[in-house]
């Protein structure tokens, strides 16, 4: 059986590219990579030519999740297996592969309105052009074989979504969180990992949010970079939706900030890596062990 190795990149459709450039570079500490005629802006997080691809359109939402394979043979095997399960997987073609900076690409529809892109051979930037962040003081983002980060996508039908990610994409169960966040309002989330073991590369939950994505998480290697990014948000007026806190399942120390597109970025440190040889799937009853609350006493708070 062929397996996805990691979440290679994400693609967002955004209406305001200049605002995103400021947010990405000055707040998140990303580096601008490719830029095309005010239509595309791609950010780098590491030696890859692109990790976060922004395409100008009015959706302000997740367009695609790019899943990486070790090579052509694994990719082709995965496509054969997925097609046999009844999913329509189509070849993406040379033009799309070029835009995604990969050797080969296939795509399929997600039940929640975005695309999955299955790829191998991501382009690496020349060594004379190493990743440089204007803002990070530590060694950079946690990427490599763990991939770009994780996404929490909104399930239209929770059971169908969980089934799709587990049975069709063959993602592995990490754990579950089920919390009554307000009387009668239960958030039920399932977390999935790939073979390389970032605690989760994808999670899904049914939430009353008019987007396909709740957040994309990027993880830094130095905890101080979380604090510094938090201060940059406070200073610049970007809205912190959940202050510093800690998740019980992936042990991520993080905060959440609203992007110029309305969905959120989780900016974190310390997330665990799963070793399937001794991993036990658990069910947690709280989304955060502490924190992740609205930030009181600042102008950015809209509700308590
Ligand atoms: Fe997260």
mmCIF file of C-alpha atoms and ligand atoms in Angstrom:
data_model
loop_
_atom_site.group_PDB
_atom_site.id
_atom_site.type_symbol
_atom_site.label_atom_id
_atom_site.label_comp_id
_atom_site.label_asym_id
_atom_site.label_seq_id
_atom_site.Cartn_x
_atom_site.Cartn_y
_atom_site.Cartn_z
ATOM 1 C CA UNK A 1 0.000 0.000 0.000
ATOM 2 C CA UNK A 2 1.353 3.430 -0.958
ATOM 3 C CA UNK A 3 1.240 6.129 1.674
ATOM 4 C CA UNK A 4 1.176 9.901 1.737
ATOM 5 C CA UNK A 5 4.394 11.039 3.426
ATOM 6 C CA UNK A 6 3.294 14.520 4.520
ATOM 7 C CA UNK A 7 1.316 17.674 3.831
ATOM 8 C CA UNK A 8 3.655 19.279 1.308
ATOM 9 C CA UNK A 9 1.886 22.609 0.762
ATOM 10 C CA UNK A 10 -1.409 24.448 1.053
ATOM 11 C CA UNK A 11 -3.173 26.630 -1.517
ATOM 12 C CA UNK A 12 -5.454 29.470 -0.470
ATOM 13 C CA UNK A 13 -7.659 31.655 -2.640
ATOM 14 C CA UNK A 14 -7.310 35.180 -1.247
ATOM 15 C CA UNK A 15 -8.817 38.524 -2.233
ATOM 16 C CA UNK A 16 -6.070 40.818 -0.883
ATOM 17 C CA UNK A 17 -2.572 39.720 -1.877
ATOM 18 C CA UNK A 18 -0.741 42.869 -0.605
ATOM 19 C CA UNK A 19 -2.313 42.472 2.842
ATOM 20 C CA UNK A 20 -1.360 38.789 2.874
ATOM 21 C CA UNK A 21 2.205 39.679 1.906
ATOM 22 C CA UNK A 22 2.454 41.995 4.908
ATOM 23 C CA UNK A 23 0.846 39.384 7.170
ATOM 24 C CA UNK A 24 3.058 36.553 5.926
ATOM 25 C CA UNK A 25 6.368 38.401 5.975
ATOM 26 C CA UNK A 26 6.020 40.834 8.867
ATOM 27 C CA UNK A 27 3.858 38.759 11.241
ATOM 28 C CA UNK A 28 4.438 35.077 10.455
ATOM 29 C CA UNK A 29 8.091 35.447 9.408
ATOM 30 C CA UNK A 30 7.668 33.789 5.993
ATOM 31 C CA UNK A 31 9.702 34.627 2.900
ATOM 32 C CA UNK A 32 8.181 35.599 -0.422
ATOM 33 C CA UNK A 33 9.090 33.060 -3.088
ATOM 34 C CA UNK A 34 7.293 33.102 -6.417
ATOM 35 C CA UNK A 35 5.198 36.081 -7.464
ATOM 36 C CA UNK A 36 3.235 36.246 -10.700
ATOM 37 C CA UNK A 37 1.490 39.290 -12.127
ATOM 38 C CA UNK A 38 -0.507 40.195 -9.037
ATOM 39 C CA UNK A 39 -2.271 36.846 -9.359
ATOM 40 C CA UNK A 40 -0.083 34.502 -7.335
ATOM 41 C CA UNK A 41 2.101 34.885 -4.297
ATOM 42 C CA UNK A 42 3.940 31.901 -2.832
ATOM 43 C CA UNK A 43 5.619 31.849 0.560
ATOM 44 C CA UNK A 44 8.658 29.838 1.564
ATOM 45 C CA UNK A 45 9.132 28.269 4.988
ATOM 46 C CA UNK A 46 12.317 26.348 4.209
ATOM 47 C CA UNK A 47 14.379 25.150 1.232
ATOM 48 C CA UNK A 48 11.251 24.319 -0.791
ATOM 49 C CA UNK A 49 10.423 26.865 -3.468
ATOM 50 C CA UNK A 50 6.933 27.178 -2.055
ATOM 51 C CA UNK A 51 4.912 25.958 0.913
ATOM 52 C CA UNK A 52 1.957 28.349 1.045
ATOM 53 C CA UNK A 53 0.527 29.328 -2.331
ATOM 54 C CA UNK A 54 -1.883 32.255 -2.549
ATOM 55 C CA UNK A 55 -4.020 32.616 -5.661
ATOM 56 C CA UNK A 56 -5.966 35.818 -6.105
ATOM 57 C CA UNK A 57 -9.706 35.215 -6.029
ATOM 58 C CA UNK A 58 -12.661 36.142 -3.886
ATOM 59 C CA UNK A 59 -12.982 32.818 -2.053
ATOM 60 C CA UNK A 60 -10.758 33.685 0.928
ATOM 61 C CA UNK A 61 -10.590 30.033 1.766
ATOM 62 C CA UNK A 62 -8.675 26.779 1.336
ATOM 63 C CA UNK A 63 -8.358 25.796 -2.342
ATOM 64 C CA UNK A 64 -6.148 22.716 -2.094
ATOM 65 C CA UNK A 65 -4.069 20.542 0.212
ATOM 66 C CA UNK A 66 -0.903 19.200 -1.453
ATOM 67 C CA UNK A 67 0.131 15.716 -0.295
ATOM 68 C CA UNK A 68 3.630 14.484 -0.965
ATOM 69 C CA UNK A 69 4.870 11.041 -1.991
ATOM 70 C CA UNK A 70 8.403 9.709 -1.974
ATOM 71 C CA UNK A 71 8.504 9.089 -5.713
ATOM 72 C CA UNK A 72 6.676 8.383 -8.935
ATOM 73 C CA UNK A 73 6.061 4.693 -8.166
ATOM 74 C CA UNK A 74 4.432 5.433 -4.774
ATOM 75 C CA UNK A 75 2.307 8.190 -6.290
ATOM 76 C CA UNK A 76 1.114 5.969 -9.142
ATOM 77 C CA UNK A 77 0.344 3.115 -6.751
ATOM 78 C CA UNK A 78 -1.640 5.427 -4.470
ATOM 79 C CA UNK A 79 -3.635 6.742 -7.451
ATOM 80 C CA UNK A 80 -4.407 3.181 -8.591
ATOM 81 C CA UNK A 81 -5.499 2.157 -5.094
ATOM 82 C CA UNK A 82 -7.612 5.265 -4.534
ATOM 83 C CA UNK A 83 -9.285 4.912 -7.923
ATOM 84 C CA UNK A 84 -10.087 1.288 -7.075
ATOM 85 C CA UNK A 85 -11.873 2.545 -3.931
ATOM 86 C CA UNK A 86 -14.229 4.525 -6.149
ATOM 87 C CA UNK A 87 -12.678 7.986 -5.937
ATOM 88 C CA UNK A 88 -12.220 9.942 -9.151
ATOM 89 C CA UNK A 89 -8.552 10.900 -9.292
ATOM 90 C CA UNK A 90 -7.460 12.883 -12.344
ATOM 91 C CA UNK A 91 -4.049 13.799 -13.679
ATOM 92 C CA UNK A 92 -3.376 17.479 -13.033
ATOM 93 C CA UNK A 93 -1.297 18.115 -16.155
ATOM 94 C CA UNK A 94 1.958 19.933 -16.834
ATOM 95 C CA UNK A 95 0.657 23.456 -16.338
ATOM 96 C CA UNK A 96 -0.644 22.729 -12.830
ATOM 97 C CA UNK A 97 2.515 20.786 -11.958
ATOM 98 C CA UNK A 98 4.543 23.814 -13.018
ATOM 99 C CA UNK A 99 2.444 26.163 -10.871
ATOM 100 C CA UNK A 100 2.817 23.852 -7.880
ATOM 101 C CA UNK A 101 6.535 23.355 -8.604
ATOM 102 C CA UNK A 102 6.315 19.554 -8.598
ATOM 103 C CA UNK A 103 7.233 16.803 -11.053
ATOM 104 C CA UNK A 104 3.799 15.217 -11.286
ATOM 105 C CA UNK A 105 0.368 15.932 -9.856
ATOM 106 C CA UNK A 106 -3.013 14.226 -9.542
ATOM 107 C CA UNK A 107 -6.099 15.783 -7.993
ATOM 108 C CA UNK A 108 -9.385 14.699 -6.426
ATOM 109 C CA UNK A 109 -12.329 16.457 -4.814
ATOM 110 C CA UNK A 110 -12.697 16.596 -1.055
ATOM 111 C CA UNK A 111 -16.240 16.167 0.316
ATOM 112 C CA UNK A 112 -15.851 19.554 1.992
ATOM 113 C CA UNK A 113 -15.330 21.646 -1.109
ATOM 114 C CA UNK A 114 -11.586 21.864 -1.675
ATOM 115 C CA UNK A 115 -9.145 19.767 -3.712
ATOM 116 C CA UNK A 116 -6.558 17.241 -2.716
ATOM 117 C CA UNK A 117 -3.401 17.320 -4.821
ATOM 118 C CA UNK A 118 -1.143 14.256 -4.801
ATOM 119 C CA UNK A 119 2.402 15.063 -5.859
ATOM 120 C CA UNK A 120 6.010 14.030 -5.905
ATOM 121 C CA UNK A 121 9.258 15.849 -6.652
ATOM 122 C CA UNK A 122 8.816 19.288 -5.049
ATOM 123 C CA UNK A 123 11.223 21.939 -6.344
ATOM 124 C CA UNK A 124 14.039 22.943 -4.010
ATOM 125 C CA UNK A 125 15.418 26.472 -4.210
ATOM 126 C CA UNK A 126 19.083 26.911 -5.259
ATOM 127 C CA UNK A 127 21.566 26.797 -2.372
ATOM 128 C CA UNK A 128 22.603 30.374 -3.192
ATOM 129 C CA UNK A 129 19.068 31.335 -2.160
ATOM 130 C CA UNK A 130 18.551 29.742 1.275
ATOM 131 C CA UNK A 131 15.391 30.379 3.300
ATOM 132 C CA UNK A 132 15.617 33.684 5.117
ATOM 133 C CA UNK A 133 13.065 35.076 7.535
ATOM 134 C CA UNK A 134 13.027 38.762 8.389
ATOM 135 C CA UNK A 135 11.504 37.949 11.749
ATOM 136 C CA UNK A 136 12.443 34.550 13.196
ATOM 137 C CA UNK A 137 15.275 34.527 15.716
ATOM 138 C CA UNK A 138 15.421 30.724 15.983
ATOM 139 C CA UNK A 139 16.532 28.171 13.379
ATOM 140 C CA UNK A 140 13.240 28.332 11.473
ATOM 141 C CA UNK A 141 10.048 26.362 10.973
ATOM 142 C CA UNK A 142 9.549 22.676 11.717
ATOM 143 C CA UNK A 143 9.092 21.174 8.247
ATOM 144 C CA UNK A 144 11.262 18.558 6.474
ATOM 145 C CA UNK A 145 9.763 15.088 6.474
ATOM 146 C CA UNK A 146 6.981 16.316 8.802
ATOM 147 C CA UNK A 147 5.671 18.618 6.067
ATOM 148 C CA UNK A 148 4.416 22.179 6.115
ATOM 149 C CA UNK A 149 2.091 21.964 9.115
ATOM 150 C CA UNK A 150 -1.508 20.939 9.671
ATOM 151 C CA UNK A 151 -4.985 21.976 8.577
ATOM 152 C CA UNK A 152 -8.274 21.797 10.474
ATOM 153 C CA UNK A 153 -11.006 21.507 7.874
ATOM 154 C CA UNK A 154 -14.705 22.001 8.478
ATOM 155 C CA UNK A 155 -16.769 18.863 7.939
ATOM 156 C CA UNK A 156 -20.099 19.274 6.191
ATOM 157 C CA UNK A 157 -20.926 15.711 7.187
ATOM 158 C CA UNK A 158 -18.665 14.651 10.040
ATOM 159 C CA UNK A 159 -18.928 10.871 9.683
ATOM 160 C CA UNK A 160 -18.523 10.990 5.919
ATOM 161 C CA UNK A 161 -15.472 13.257 6.282
ATOM 162 C CA UNK A 162 -13.777 11.026 8.856
ATOM 163 C CA UNK A 163 -14.419 8.035 6.623
ATOM 164 C CA UNK A 164 -12.987 9.835 3.581
ATOM 165 C CA UNK A 165 -9.759 10.850 5.316
ATOM 166 C CA UNK A 166 -9.235 7.445 6.878
ATOM 167 C CA UNK A 167 -10.406 5.054 4.179
ATOM 168 C CA UNK A 168 -9.734 7.005 0.981
ATOM 169 C CA UNK A 169 -6.631 9.030 1.880
ATOM 170 C CA UNK A 170 -5.469 6.286 4.287
ATOM 171 C CA UNK A 171 -4.541 8.825 6.974
ATOM 172 C CA UNK A 172 -4.050 7.275 10.406
ATOM 173 C CA UNK A 173 -6.058 8.102 13.512
ATOM 174 C CA UNK A 174 -4.089 10.163 16.044
ATOM 175 C CA UNK A 175 -6.857 10.858 18.564
ATOM 176 C CA UNK A 176 -10.190 12.550 19.182
ATOM 177 C CA UNK A 177 -11.328 15.586 21.153
ATOM 178 C CA UNK A 178 -14.950 15.971 22.166
ATOM 179 C CA UNK A 179 -15.736 19.061 24.250
ATOM 180 C CA UNK A 180 -18.933 20.827 25.210
ATOM 181 C CA UNK A 181 -17.667 24.370 24.542
ATOM 182 C CA UNK A 182 -21.002 25.980 25.449
ATOM 183 C CA UNK A 183 -24.078 24.324 26.932
ATOM 184 C CA UNK A 184 -25.428 22.166 24.140
ATOM 185 C CA UNK A 185 -22.600 23.010 21.691
ATOM 186 C CA UNK A 186 -20.222 20.092 21.287
ATOM 187 C CA UNK A 187 -17.054 20.285 19.216
ATOM 188 C CA UNK A 188 -16.186 16.831 17.983
ATOM 189 C CA UNK A 189 -12.806 16.640 16.255
ATOM 190 C CA UNK A 190 -10.796 13.781 14.739
ATOM 191 C CA UNK A 191 -7.043 14.112 14.194
ATOM 192 C CA UNK A 192 -5.055 12.251 11.522
ATOM 193 C CA UNK A 193 -1.352 11.695 10.919
ATOM 194 C CA UNK A 194 0.721 10.449 8.000
ATOM 195 C CA UNK A 195 3.545 7.894 8.118
ATOM 196 C CA UNK A 196 6.174 10.518 8.968
ATOM 197 C CA UNK A 197 4.323 11.208 12.214
ATOM 198 C CA UNK A 198 3.611 14.898 12.770
ATOM 199 C CA UNK A 199 0.890 14.510 15.430
ATOM 200 C CA UNK A 200 -1.658 15.566 12.847
ATOM 201 C CA UNK A 201 -1.435 16.831 9.303
ATOM 202 C CA UNK A 202 -5.196 17.079 9.021
ATOM 203 C CA UNK A 203 -8.007 17.321 11.535
ATOM 204 C CA UNK A 204 -11.712 17.695 10.912
ATOM 205 C CA UNK A 205 -14.630 18.925 12.985
ATOM 206 C CA UNK A 206 -18.156 20.084 12.390
ATOM 207 C CA UNK A 207 -18.281 23.771 13.345
ATOM 208 C CA UNK A 208 -20.659 26.620 12.522
ATOM 209 C CA UNK A 209 -18.069 28.422 10.376
ATOM 210 C CA UNK A 210 -18.769 29.551 6.796
ATOM 211 C CA UNK A 211 -15.327 28.409 5.573
ATOM 212 C CA UNK A 212 -13.717 25.156 4.469
ATOM 213 C CA UNK A 213 -10.818 25.670 6.843
ATOM 214 C CA UNK A 214 -10.677 26.740 10.479
ATOM 215 C CA UNK A 215 -6.895 27.125 10.597
ATOM 216 C CA UNK A 216 -3.540 26.227 9.140
ATOM 217 C CA UNK A 217 -0.847 25.560 11.742
ATOM 218 C CA UNK A 218 2.794 26.403 11.286
ATOM 219 C CA UNK A 219 5.338 25.393 13.887
ATOM 220 C CA UNK A 220 8.577 27.136 14.851
ATOM 221 C CA UNK A 221 11.684 25.485 16.298
ATOM 222 C CA UNK A 222 12.301 28.134 18.961
ATOM 223 C CA UNK A 223 9.565 28.790 21.533
ATOM 224 C CA UNK A 224 10.618 32.440 21.676
ATOM 225 C CA UNK A 225 9.438 32.852 18.108
ATOM 226 C CA UNK A 226 5.882 32.090 19.261
ATOM 227 C CA UNK A 227 6.105 34.882 21.847
ATOM 228 C CA UNK A 228 7.665 37.290 19.384
ATOM 229 C CA UNK A 229 4.993 36.577 16.745
ATOM 230 C CA UNK A 230 2.337 37.083 19.434
ATOM 231 C CA UNK A 231 3.790 40.500 20.248
ATOM 232 C CA UNK A 232 3.940 41.433 16.558
ATOM 233 C CA UNK A 233 0.213 40.632 16.283
ATOM 234 C CA UNK A 234 -0.616 42.788 19.311
ATOM 235 C CA UNK A 235 1.412 45.668 17.951
ATOM 236 C CA UNK A 236 0.114 45.539 14.414
ATOM 237 C CA UNK A 237 -3.556 45.068 15.211
ATOM 238 C CA UNK A 238 -4.016 41.669 13.609
ATOM 239 C CA UNK A 239 -6.763 40.000 15.613
ATOM 240 C CA UNK A 240 -5.668 37.291 18.006
ATOM 241 C CA UNK A 241 -8.645 34.951 18.134
ATOM 242 C CA UNK A 242 -7.227 32.689 20.852
ATOM 243 C CA UNK A 243 -4.364 33.714 23.104
ATOM 244 C CA UNK A 244 -1.451 31.538 24.197
ATOM 245 C CA UNK A 245 -2.429 28.046 25.272
ATOM 246 C CA UNK A 246 -1.654 24.359 25.094
ATOM 247 C CA UNK A 247 -3.426 21.451 23.399
ATOM 248 C CA UNK A 248 -3.603 18.184 25.375
ATOM 249 C CA UNK A 249 -3.279 15.877 22.364
ATOM 250 C CA UNK A 250 -0.433 17.241 20.210
ATOM 251 C CA UNK A 251 1.039 19.191 23.193
ATOM 252 C CA UNK A 252 1.308 22.275 21.017
ATOM 253 C CA UNK A 253 2.016 25.587 22.713
ATOM 254 C CA UNK A 254 0.397 28.127 20.423
ATOM 255 C CA UNK A 255 -1.899 31.044 19.706
ATOM 256 C CA UNK A 256 -4.333 31.771 16.892
ATOM 257 C CA UNK A 257 -4.486 34.865 14.709
ATOM 258 C CA UNK A 258 -7.038 35.805 12.073
ATOM 259 C CA UNK A 259 -5.631 36.000 8.548
ATOM 260 C CA UNK A 260 -6.651 38.730 6.072
ATOM 261 C CA UNK A 261 -8.970 36.066 4.613
ATOM 262 C CA UNK A 262 -10.906 35.487 7.837
ATOM 263 C CA UNK A 263 -9.776 31.957 8.630
ATOM 264 C CA UNK A 264 -7.015 31.500 11.196
ATOM 265 C CA UNK A 265 -3.345 30.648 11.541
ATOM 266 C CA UNK A 266 -2.206 28.648 14.556
ATOM 267 C CA UNK A 267 1.374 29.619 15.383
ATOM 268 C CA UNK A 268 2.933 26.941 17.538
ATOM 269 C CA UNK A 269 5.892 25.242 19.112
ATOM 270 C CA UNK A 270 6.505 21.835 20.659
ATOM 271 C CA UNK A 271 4.052 19.586 18.807
ATOM 272 C CA UNK A 272 4.828 15.899 19.229
ATOM 273 C CA UNK A 273 5.740 13.321 16.587
ATOM 274 C CA UNK A 274 3.941 9.989 16.585
ATOM 275 C CA UNK A 275 5.752 6.657 16.438
ATOM 276 C CA UNK A 276 3.121 4.203 15.214
ATOM 277 C CA UNK A 277 4.954 1.295 16.865
ATOM 278 C CA UNK A 278 3.811 2.411 20.309
ATOM 279 C CA UNK A 279 1.036 4.934 19.734
ATOM 280 C CA UNK A 280 -2.314 4.544 21.504
ATOM 281 C CA UNK A 281 -5.350 6.396 20.188
ATOM 282 C CA UNK A 282 -7.082 8.372 22.941
ATOM 283 C CA UNK A 283 -10.165 10.528 23.275
ATOM 284 C CA UNK A 284 -9.766 13.860 25.059
ATOM 285 C CA UNK A 285 -12.522 15.926 26.636
ATOM 286 C CA UNK A 286 -10.997 19.388 26.207
ATOM 287 C CA UNK A 287 -9.528 21.220 23.229
ATOM 288 C CA UNK A 288 -6.958 23.026 25.385
ATOM 289 C CA UNK A 289 -5.302 22.014 28.642
ATOM 290 C CA UNK A 290 -4.976 25.714 29.453
ATOM 291 C CA UNK A 291 -5.308 29.037 27.622
ATOM 292 C CA UNK A 292 -6.429 29.591 24.020
ATOM 293 C CA UNK A 293 -8.886 32.135 25.414
ATOM 294 C CA UNK A 294 -9.904 35.509 24.002
ATOM 295 C CA UNK A 295 -7.271 38.071 24.911
ATOM 296 C CA UNK A 296 -8.676 40.477 27.507
ATOM 297 C CA UNK A 297 -7.617 44.072 27.866
ATOM 298 C CA UNK A 298 -6.513 44.723 24.327
ATOM 299 C CA UNK A 299 -8.158 46.590 21.509
ATOM 300 C CA UNK A 300 -8.197 43.484 19.368
ATOM 301 C CA UNK A 301 -10.816 41.712 21.481
ATOM 302 C CA UNK A 302 -14.245 41.638 19.910
ATOM 303 C CA UNK A 303 -15.972 39.391 22.436
ATOM 304 C CA UNK A 304 -15.249 37.690 25.707
HETATM 305 FE FE1 LIG B 1 -4.165 23.138 15.200
#
